[in-house]
């Protein structure tokens, strides 16, 4: 395969660094995909590939050699880079010769087709990228309809969100609301029953009524759910805390709640 | 408070670095506790404090000043260090003047008092320290009796295990078995029903019988549960995977299973 060779000073290489470090606007929601597994995922989900960087010296699997041609055929732009350049832009110890700037899908609220038993999670102010990615992985696993974000603190294009989501970020619809009030209005308009995950004045999550459309709200690792969510009389549900700690990891508590709702909706 | 001032070359400082990087034997299961929150936890749980390092210039909360005296009174050895030395041994961006080498409790299988509805988790080959710590946090939260480890790949004294456990590592009993066969023998001897978390040929986790003593086995992030666990005819349980991904994060799937078992044992 013949591709134009470029070096570290090339604008495309600099763009990768800007995307990785979030030092430039990113209106097309570009993110960095690295390695064979991530590229298989891009191909499988037909994700738009903006720029492909190919470093043949760093490729160690036959499958990656074959895949490189498919990716180059799909990408808007493709370049060949040296091992030295690859090491500059890779976040891996042992990068494997395939690196792309790809675009996350963009969803609008009206894109969702909500059934009568729809299930969504609201992440309010979640700060740790690994937690947000793990949440998305769980949403995929339990076939939830969407992730809604309010008071967003971490960007979906963060490398750790992508990695923790294990590729499910390409399939789980994500919607961001600039204000809690807008998210509440949207949930009300679509007749969701909203539950706040909170251990204070809450009912045991096994006793909650998860029939109809259900929205579960979880909060930030340090501060919990923001005050604006408490002005609407929503019921609070708790996963009982029986030990010395006072909370669960946010992706764990969200997943326990999501699977409880899924199990009850499915009659498991 | 008057404490002996020491510098970076002092053996106690070097020991912290060895513990942090796992470059020396660590038979007393020492780990590094940093900051006010971690020290409050050490005091609350009466954890043995081997060496306390105090850096008054770096302390920014009044409570930490008061706490320093309590910690020095409890520690075997206490030293004063400079900001420069603290920055050498701290893993934080903004270390807050309290750092200790403390010891994890040591448990033996015979220390456990197992009730008729005992609940344990077996982590087989879990590799990522954050996952192991999060598992321990969930075990505490659902009042499980112990974490058993087989094919252990990550040490409990790893800073990320400590942090993700949110201090619960001081209270949740952890037992390591050098061989799977020994863990199986122990579980059999104590009449545990063992379930392997696996999506292959498994029953839905909501249909499993969690009466009596229950042991749930989860496997490594990449390879799942090791072969040796499959030689005993144990039943497999699965959290259904309804999306595009083929697995959940291991601390998520373990927590969904643990809370299901806890809920059923408690009649929630």
Coordinates of C-alpha atoms in Angstrom, one line a residue:
Chain A
X1 CA 0.0 0.0 0.0
X2 CA 1.4 3.4 -1.0
X3 CA 0.5 6.3 1.3
X4 CA 1.9 9.8 1.6
X5 CA 4.6 9.8 4.4
X6 CA 4.3 12.6 6.9
X7 CA 6.3 13.6 10.0
X8 CA 5.6 15.0 13.5
X9 CA 5.2 18.6 12.2
X10 CA 2.4 17.7 9.8
X11 CA -1.0 19.4 10.8
X12 CA -2.7 16.0 10.9
X13 CA -0.3 14.7 13.5
X14 CA -0.7 17.9 15.5
X15 CA -4.5 17.5 15.3
X16 CA -4.2 14.0 17.0
X17 CA -2.4 15.6 19.9
X18 CA -5.0 18.4 20.1
X19 CA -7.8 15.8 20.2
X20 CA -6.0 13.7 22.8
X21 CA -5.3 16.7 25.1
X22 CA -8.5 18.5 24.3
X23 CA -6.6 21.7 23.3
X24 CA -8.7 22.6 20.2
X25 CA -12.4 22.8 19.4
X26 CA -13.8 19.4 18.5
X27 CA -17.2 19.9 16.9
X28 CA -17.2 16.7 15.0
X29 CA -16.6 14.7 18.2
X30 CA -13.4 13.2 16.9
X31 CA -11.5 10.7 19.1
X32 CA -8.4 8.6 18.8
X33 CA -8.7 4.9 18.0
X34 CA -5.6 2.8 18.4
X35 CA -4.8 -0.7 17.6
X36 CA -6.4 -3.7 15.8
X37 CA -9.3 -4.2 18.2
X38 CA -10.4 -0.5 18.1
X39 CA -10.2 -0.5 14.3
X40 CA -12.2 -3.7 14.0
X41 CA -14.8 -1.9 16.0
X42 CA -14.8 1.1 13.8
X43 CA -15.3 -1.1 10.7
X44 CA -18.0 -3.2 12.4
X45 CA -20.0 -0.1 13.4
X46 CA -19.3 1.9 10.2
X47 CA -17.9 4.8 12.2
X48 CA -16.7 7.7 10.1
X49 CA -12.9 7.7 9.9
X50 CA -11.4 11.2 9.4
X51 CA -7.7 10.4 9.3
X52 CA -5.9 7.1 9.3
X53 CA -2.2 6.8 10.3
X54 CA -0.4 3.7 9.2
X55 CA 3.0 2.7 10.6
X56 CA 3.9 -0.6 8.9
X57 CA 7.1 -1.1 11.0
X58 CA 4.9 -1.3 14.1
X59 CA 2.4 -3.8 12.9
X60 CA 2.9 -7.2 14.4
X61 CA -0.2 -9.2 13.4
X62 CA -1.1 -10.4 9.9
X63 CA -4.7 -9.4 10.5
X64 CA -3.6 -5.8 11.1
X65 CA -1.7 -5.7 7.8
X66 CA -4.9 -6.8 6.0
X67 CA -7.1 -4.5 8.0
X68 CA -4.9 -1.5 7.1
X69 CA -6.0 -1.6 3.5
X70 CA -9.7 -1.7 4.4
X71 CA -9.3 1.3 6.8
X72 CA -7.3 3.3 4.2
X73 CA -10.2 2.7 1.8
X74 CA -12.7 4.0 4.3
X75 CA -10.8 7.0 5.7
X76 CA -11.1 10.5 4.3
X77 CA -7.3 10.9 4.5
X78 CA -4.6 8.3 5.1
X79 CA -0.9 8.8 5.8
X80 CA 2.2 6.7 6.5
X81 CA 4.1 7.6 9.6
X82 CA 7.4 6.5 11.1
X83 CA 7.8 4.6 14.4
X84 CA 9.1 7.7 16.0
X85 CA 6.0 9.7 15.0
X86 CA 3.7 6.9 16.1
X87 CA 5.4 6.9 19.5
X88 CA 4.8 10.6 19.8
X89 CA 1.0 10.3 19.3
X90 CA 0.3 6.9 20.8
X91 CA -0.8 6.5 24.3
X92 CA 0.3 2.8 24.4
X93 CA 3.5 1.2 25.5
X94 CA 3.6 -1.0 22.5
X95 CA 1.5 0.7 19.8
X96 CA 0.6 -1.6 17.0
X97 CA 0.8 0.5 13.8
X98 CA -2.9 1.5 13.3
X99 CA -4.1 4.8 14.7
X100 CA -7.1 6.8 13.5
X101 CA -9.1 9.9 14.2
X102 CA -12.7 8.7 14.0
X103 CA -15.9 10.5 14.8
X104 CA -18.4 9.6 17.5
X105 CA -22.0 9.5 16.2
X106 CA -24.1 12.5 17.1
X107 CA -27.6 11.9 18.4
X108 CA -30.5 14.3 18.9
X109 CA -33.4 13.7 21.3
X110 CA -35.8 13.3 18.4
X111 CA -33.6 10.4 17.0
X112 CA -34.7 8.1 19.8
X113 CA -37.5 5.6 19.3
X114 CA -38.8 5.1 22.7
X115 CA -40.9 2.0 23.6
X116 CA -43.4 1.8 26.4
X117 CA -40.8 0.2 28.7
X118 CA -38.0 2.6 27.7
X119 CA -35.0 2.8 30.1
X120 CA -32.5 5.6 30.3
X121 CA -29.8 6.6 32.7
X122 CA -29.0 10.2 33.5
X123 CA -25.4 10.9 34.6
X124 CA -25.3 14.2 36.4
X125 CA -21.8 15.6 36.9
X126 CA -19.9 12.3 36.6
X127 CA -16.2 13.3 36.7
X128 CA -14.0 10.2 36.2
X129 CA -13.7 9.3 32.5
X130 CA -13.3 5.5 33.3
X131 CA -16.6 5.6 35.2
X132 CA -18.4 7.3 32.3
X133 CA -17.1 4.7 29.9
X134 CA -18.0 1.8 32.2
X135 CA -21.5 3.3 32.5
X136 CA -21.9 3.3 28.7
X137 CA -20.7 -0.3 28.6
X138 CA -23.4 -1.3 31.1
X139 CA -26.1 0.7 29.2
X140 CA -25.2 -1.3 26.1
X141 CA -25.3 -4.6 28.0
X142 CA -28.7 -4.1 29.5
X143 CA -30.1 -2.6 26.3
X144 CA -30.9 0.8 27.8
X145 CA -32.2 3.4 25.3
X146 CA -29.8 6.2 26.0
X147 CA -27.4 8.0 28.3
X148 CA -28.5 11.5 29.2
X149 CA -25.9 13.9 30.6
X150 CA -26.4 17.0 32.7
X151 CA -23.7 19.1 34.4
X152 CA -21.3 17.2 32.2
X153 CA -17.7 17.3 33.6
X154 CA -15.9 14.9 31.3
X155 CA -15.9 14.8 27.5
X156 CA -17.1 11.6 25.7
X157 CA -14.0 11.8 23.4
X158 CA -11.6 11.3 26.3
X159 CA -9.4 8.3 25.6
X160 CA -10.3 6.7 29.0
X161 CA -14.1 7.0 28.2
X162 CA -13.5 5.3 24.8
X163 CA -11.4 2.6 26.4
X164 CA -13.7 1.8 29.3
X165 CA -16.7 1.8 27.0
X166 CA -15.1 -1.1 25.1
X167 CA -16.4 0.3 21.8
X168 CA -20.1 0.5 23.0
X169 CA -19.8 4.3 22.8
X170 CA -20.4 3.8 19.0
X171 CA -23.8 2.3 19.6
X172 CA -25.3 3.7 22.8
X173 CA -27.1 7.0 22.1
X174 CA -25.8 9.8 24.3
X175 CA -27.6 13.1 24.8
X176 CA -26.3 16.2 26.6
X177 CA -28.6 18.7 28.1
X178 CA -27.1 22.1 29.0
X179 CA -29.5 22.6 31.8
X180 CA -31.1 20.1 34.3
X181 CA -34.5 21.8 33.7
X182 CA -34.3 20.9 30.0
X183 CA -33.6 17.3 30.8
X184 CA -36.5 17.2 33.3
X185 CA -38.8 18.7 30.7
X186 CA -37.8 16.2 28.1
X187 CA -38.3 13.3 30.5
X188 CA -41.7 14.7 31.6
X189 CA -42.8 15.2 28.0
X190 CA -42.0 11.6 27.3
X191 CA -43.7 10.3 30.4
X192 CA -40.7 8.9 32.2
X193 CA -40.9 8.0 35.9
X194 CA -37.7 9.5 37.3
X195 CA -35.8 7.9 40.2
X196 CA -32.8 9.6 42.0
X197 CA -30.1 7.2 43.2
X198 CA -29.6 8.5 46.7
X199 CA -29.4 6.7 50.1
X200 CA -31.2 9.5 51.9
X201 CA -34.9 9.1 52.5
X202 CA -35.0 6.5 49.8
X203 CA -36.8 3.3 49.2
X204 CA -35.0 0.0 48.7
X205 CA -34.4 -0.3 44.9
X206 CA -36.1 -3.8 44.9
X207 CA -39.4 -2.2 46.0
X208 CA -39.4 0.6 43.3
X209 CA -42.0 0.4 40.5
X210 CA -40.1 0.1 37.3
X211 CA -43.1 -0.3 35.0
X212 CA -43.6 2.1 32.1
X213 CA -40.7 4.3 31.0
X214 CA -38.0 4.6 33.6
X215 CA -35.2 7.1 34.1
X216 CA -32.5 6.5 36.7
X217 CA -30.4 9.5 37.8
X218 CA -26.9 9.0 39.3
X219 CA -24.6 11.8 40.5
X220 CA -20.9 12.8 40.7
X221 CA -18.4 10.7 42.6
X222 CA -17.8 13.4 45.1
X223 CA -21.0 15.4 45.4
X224 CA -23.8 13.1 44.3
X225 CA -26.7 14.4 42.3
X226 CA -26.9 18.2 41.8
X227 CA -29.5 20.2 43.7
X228 CA -31.6 21.1 40.6
X229 CA -32.7 17.4 40.4
X230 CA -34.3 17.6 43.9
X231 CA -36.9 20.3 43.0
X232 CA -39.3 18.0 41.2
X233 CA -40.5 15.5 43.8
X234 CA -38.8 12.6 42.2
X235 CA -38.7 9.4 44.2
X236 CA -35.4 8.3 45.6
X237 CA -34.1 4.8 45.4
X238 CA -31.2 3.2 47.2
X239 CA -29.0 0.2 46.9
X240 CA -28.6 -0.6 50.6
X241 CA -25.2 0.1 52.1
X242 CA -24.5 -2.6 54.7
X243 CA -20.8 -2.1 55.4
X244 CA -18.4 0.5 56.6
X245 CA -18.3 2.5 53.4
X246 CA -21.1 5.0 52.6
X247 CA -21.3 4.6 48.8
X248 CA -20.7 2.3 45.9
X249 CA -18.7 3.2 42.8
X250 CA -21.1 5.2 40.5
X251 CA -20.8 2.8 37.6
X252 CA -21.5 -0.1 40.0
X253 CA -24.6 1.4 41.6
X254 CA -26.0 2.6 38.2
X255 CA -25.5 -1.0 36.9
X256 CA -27.2 -2.6 39.8
X257 CA -30.2 -0.3 39.4
X258 CA -30.2 -0.7 35.6
X259 CA -30.2 -4.5 35.7
X260 CA -32.9 -4.5 38.4
X261 CA -35.1 -2.3 36.1
X262 CA -34.3 -4.4 33.1
X263 CA -35.0 -7.7 35.0
X264 CA -38.4 -6.4 36.1
X265 CA -39.3 -5.0 32.7
X266 CA -38.4 -8.4 31.2
X267 CA -40.0 -10.5 33.8
X268 CA -36.7 -12.4 34.6
Chain B
X1 CA 5.2 18.8 67.6
X2 CA 8.9 17.9 67.5
X3 CA 9.9 15.1 65.2
X4 CA 13.3 14.0 63.8
X5 CA 13.8 15.6 60.4
X6 CA 15.0 13.2 57.7
X7 CA 15.8 13.6 54.0
X8 CA 15.3 11.7 50.7
X9 CA 18.3 9.4 51.4
X10 CA 16.9 8.1 54.7
X11 CA 16.0 4.4 54.6
X12 CA 12.4 5.1 55.7
X13 CA 11.9 7.3 52.7
X14 CA 13.4 4.7 50.4
X15 CA 11.1 2.1 51.9
X16 CA 8.1 4.1 50.9
X17 CA 9.4 4.1 47.3
X18 CA 10.0 0.4 47.4
X19 CA 6.5 -0.3 48.7
X20 CA 4.9 2.0 46.1
X21 CA 6.8 0.4 43.3
X22 CA 6.8 -3.1 44.7
X23 CA 10.6 -3.4 44.5
X24 CA 11.2 -5.1 47.9
X25 CA 9.5 -8.0 49.8
X26 CA 6.5 -6.8 51.8
X27 CA 5.6 -9.5 54.2
X28 CA 3.7 -7.2 56.6
X29 CA 1.4 -6.0 53.7
X30 CA 2.5 -2.4 54.1
X31 CA 0.8 0.2 51.9
X32 CA 1.1 3.9 51.5
X33 CA -1.7 6.1 52.9
X34 CA -1.8 9.7 51.9
X35 CA -3.8 12.7 53.0
X36 CA -6.4 13.5 55.6
X37 CA -9.1 11.2 54.4
X38 CA -6.9 8.1 54.3
X39 CA -5.5 8.9 57.8
X40 CA -8.9 9.4 59.3
X41 CA -9.7 5.9 57.9
X42 CA -6.5 4.4 59.5
X43 CA -7.5 5.9 62.9
X44 CA -11.1 4.8 62.6
X45 CA -10.2 1.2 61.8
X46 CA -7.2 1.0 64.2
X47 CA -4.9 0.0 61.4
X48 CA -1.3 -0.5 62.5
X49 CA 0.8 2.5 61.3
X50 CA 4.5 1.5 60.8
X51 CA 6.0 4.9 59.8
X52 CA 4.4 8.4 59.7
X53 CA 5.9 11.2 57.6
X54 CA 4.8 14.7 58.5
X55 CA 5.4 17.7 56.3
X56 CA 3.9 20.7 58.2
X57 CA 4.6 23.1 55.2
X58 CA 2.2 21.1 53.1
X59 CA -0.7 20.9 55.5
X60 CA -3.6 23.1 54.5
X61 CA -6.5 22.0 56.7
X62 CA -6.7 22.7 60.5
X63 CA -8.0 19.2 61.0
X64 CA -4.9 17.8 59.5
X65 CA -2.7 19.7 62.0
X66 CA -4.7 18.2 64.8
X67 CA -4.7 14.7 63.3
X68 CA -0.9 14.7 62.8
X69 CA -0.4 14.5 66.6
X70 CA -2.8 11.6 66.9
X71 CA -1.1 9.7 64.1
X72 CA 2.4 10.4 65.5
X73 CA 1.2 9.0 68.9
X74 CA -0.1 5.8 67.1
X75 CA 2.8 5.2 64.7
X76 CA 5.8 3.0 65.5
X77 CA 8.1 5.7 64.0
X78 CA 7.4 9.3 63.0
X79 CA 9.6 11.7 61.0
X80 CA 9.4 15.3 59.7
X81 CA 10.1 15.7 56.0
X82 CA 10.6 18.7 53.7
X83 CA 8.2 19.6 50.9
X84 CA 10.8 18.5 48.4
X85 CA 11.0 15.0 50.1
X86 CA 7.2 14.8 50.3
X87 CA 7.0 15.5 46.5
X88 CA 9.4 12.7 45.8
X89 CA 7.3 10.1 47.6
X90 CA 3.8 11.4 47.1
X91 CA 1.6 10.2 44.2
X92 CA -0.6 13.3 44.4
X93 CA -0.4 16.5 42.5
X94 CA -1.1 18.5 45.7
X95 CA 0.0 16.3 48.6
X96 CA -1.3 17.5 51.9
X97 CA 1.4 16.9 54.5
X98 CA 0.4 13.5 55.9
X99 CA 1.8 10.2 54.5
X100 CA 2.1 6.9 56.3
X101 CA 3.2 3.4 55.8
X102 CA 0.4 1.3 57.3
X103 CA -0.3 -2.4 57.4
X104 CA -3.2 -4.2 55.8
X105 CA -4.9 -6.7 58.2
X106 CA -3.9 -10.4 57.6
X107 CA -6.7 -12.9 57.6
X108 CA -6.6 -16.7 57.7
X109 CA -9.4 -18.9 56.5
X110 CA -10.1 -20.0 60.1
X111 CA -10.7 -16.4 61.2
X112 CA -14.0 -16.2 59.3
X113 CA -17.2 -16.8 61.2
X114 CA -19.5 -18.0 58.5
X115 CA -23.3 -17.9 58.9
X116 CA -25.8 -20.2 57.2
X117 CA -26.3 -17.6 54.5
X118 CA -22.6 -16.7 54.0
X119 CA -21.7 -14.9 50.8
X120 CA -18.2 -14.8 49.3
X121 CA -16.7 -13.7 46.0
X122 CA -13.8 -15.4 44.3
X123 CA -11.7 -13.2 42.1
X124 CA -9.7 -15.4 39.7
X125 CA -6.9 -13.7 37.9
X126 CA -8.3 -10.2 38.1
X127 CA -5.6 -7.9 36.6
X128 CA -6.6 -4.3 36.9
X129 CA -5.9 -2.8 40.4
X130 CA -8.9 -0.4 40.1
X131 CA -11.2 -3.3 39.4
X132 CA -10.0 -5.3 42.4
X133 CA -10.4 -2.2 44.7
X134 CA -13.9 -1.6 43.4
X135 CA -14.8 -5.2 44.0
X136 CA -13.7 -4.9 47.6
X137 CA -15.8 -1.7 48.0
X138 CA -18.9 -3.6 46.7
X139 CA -18.2 -6.6 49.0
X140 CA -18.2 -4.2 51.9
X141 CA -21.4 -2.5 50.7
X142 CA -23.4 -5.8 50.4
X143 CA -21.9 -7.2 53.6
X144 CA -20.2 -10.1 51.9
X145 CA -18.1 -12.3 54.2
X146 CA -14.8 -12.4 52.2
X147 CA -13.0 -11.9 49.0
X148 CA -11.1 -15.1 48.0
X149 CA -8.3 -14.7 45.4
X150 CA -6.9 -17.4 43.1
X151 CA -4.4 -16.9 40.3
X152 CA -3.8 -13.5 41.9
X153 CA -2.3 -11.0 39.4
X154 CA -2.4 -7.8 41.3
X155 CA -1.2 -7.1 44.8
X156 CA -3.7 -5.7 47.4
X157 CA -1.1 -3.1 48.5
X158 CA -1.2 -1.5 45.1
X159 CA -2.0 2.2 45.5
X160 CA -4.9 1.9 43.0
X161 CA -6.4 -1.0 44.9
X162 CA -6.3 1.0 48.1
X163 CA -7.8 4.1 46.5
X164 CA -10.6 2.3 44.6
X165 CA -11.5 0.3 47.7
X166 CA -12.2 3.7 49.5
X167 CA -10.8 2.3 52.7
X168 CA -12.9 -0.8 52.8
X169 CA -9.8 -2.9 52.3
X170 CA -9.2 -2.4 56.0
X171 CA -12.5 -4.2 56.9
X172 CA -13.3 -6.8 54.2
X173 CA -11.5 -10.1 54.8
X174 CA -9.3 -11.2 51.9
X175 CA -7.9 -14.7 51.5
X176 CA -5.5 -15.8 48.9
X177 CA -5.2 -19.4 47.8
X178 CA -2.1 -20.5 46.0
X179 CA -4.0 -23.1 44.0
X180 CA -7.6 -23.2 42.7
X181 CA -7.9 -26.8 44.1
X182 CA -7.3 -25.5 47.6
X183 CA -9.9 -22.8 47.2
X184 CA -12.4 -25.4 45.9
X185 CA -11.6 -27.7 48.8
X186 CA -12.1 -24.9 51.3
X187 CA -15.5 -24.0 49.7
X188 CA -16.6 -27.6 49.6
X189 CA -15.6 -28.2 53.2
X190 CA -17.7 -25.2 54.2
X191 CA -20.7 -26.3 52.1
X192 CA -20.7 -23.4 49.7
X193 CA -22.7 -23.6 46.5
X194 CA -20.3 -22.3 43.9
X195 CA -21.5 -20.4 40.8
X196 CA -19.2 -19.4 37.9
X197 CA -20.0 -16.1 36.2
X198 CA -19.9 -17.0 32.6
X199 CA -22.2 -16.3 29.7
X200 CA -21.7 -19.7 28.1
X201 CA -24.1 -22.5 28.9
X202 CA -25.3 -20.4 31.9
X203 CA -28.6 -19.8 33.5
X204 CA -30.0 -16.3 34.0
X205 CA -28.7 -15.0 37.3
X206 CA -32.2 -14.2 38.5
X207 CA -33.1 -17.9 38.3
X208 CA -30.2 -19.2 40.4
X209 CA -30.7 -20.7 43.8
X210 CA -28.8 -18.4 46.2
X211 CA -30.1 -20.1 49.4
X212 CA -27.5 -21.5 51.9
X213 CA -23.9 -20.5 51.5
X214 CA -23.0 -18.9 48.2
X215 CA -19.7 -18.4 46.4
X216 CA -19.6 -16.4 43.2
X217 CA -16.5 -16.7 40.9
X218 CA -15.5 -14.0 38.5
X219 CA -12.5 -14.1 36.2
X220 CA -9.8 -12.0 34.6
X221 CA -10.7 -9.0 32.4
X222 CA -9.1 -10.6 29.3
X223 CA -9.4 -14.4 29.8
X224 CA -12.4 -14.9 32.1
X225 CA -12.3 -17.7 34.7
X226 CA -9.3 -20.0 34.6
X227 CA -9.8 -23.6 33.4
X228 CA -9.2 -25.2 36.8
X229 CA -12.5 -23.8 38.0
X230 CA -14.4 -25.8 35.3
X231 CA -13.4 -29.3 36.5
X232 CA -15.9 -29.4 39.3
X233 CA -19.3 -29.3 37.7
X234 CA -20.2 -25.9 39.2
X235 CA -23.2 -24.2 37.8
X236 CA -22.7 -21.2 35.6
X237 CA -24.7 -18.0 36.0
X238 CA -24.9 -15.1 33.5
X239 CA -26.0 -11.5 33.6
X240 CA -27.7 -11.3 30.2
X241 CA -25.8 -9.4 27.6
X242 CA -28.4 -7.6 25.4
X243 CA -26.2 -5.2 23.4
X244 CA -23.3 -5.1 21.0
X245 CA -20.6 -5.8 23.6
X246 CA -19.9 -9.3 24.9
X247 CA -19.1 -8.6 28.5
X248 CA -19.5 -6.2 31.5
X249 CA -16.7 -4.7 33.5
X250 CA -15.7 -7.4 36.0
X251 CA -16.5 -5.2 39.1
X252 CA -19.9 -4.4 37.6
X253 CA -20.9 -8.0 36.8
X254 CA -19.7 -9.2 40.2
X255 CA -21.7 -6.4 42.0
X256 CA -24.9 -7.2 40.0
X257 CA -24.5 -10.9 41.1
X258 CA -23.6 -10.1 44.7
X259 CA -26.5 -7.7 45.2
X260 CA -28.9 -10.3 43.6
X261 CA -27.6 -12.9 46.1
X262 CA -27.8 -10.4 49.0
X263 CA -31.4 -9.3 48.0
X264 CA -32.6 -12.9 47.8
X265 CA -30.9 -14.0 51.1
X266 CA -32.5 -10.9 52.8
X267 CA -35.9 -11.3 51.2
X268 CA -35.8 -7.7 49.7

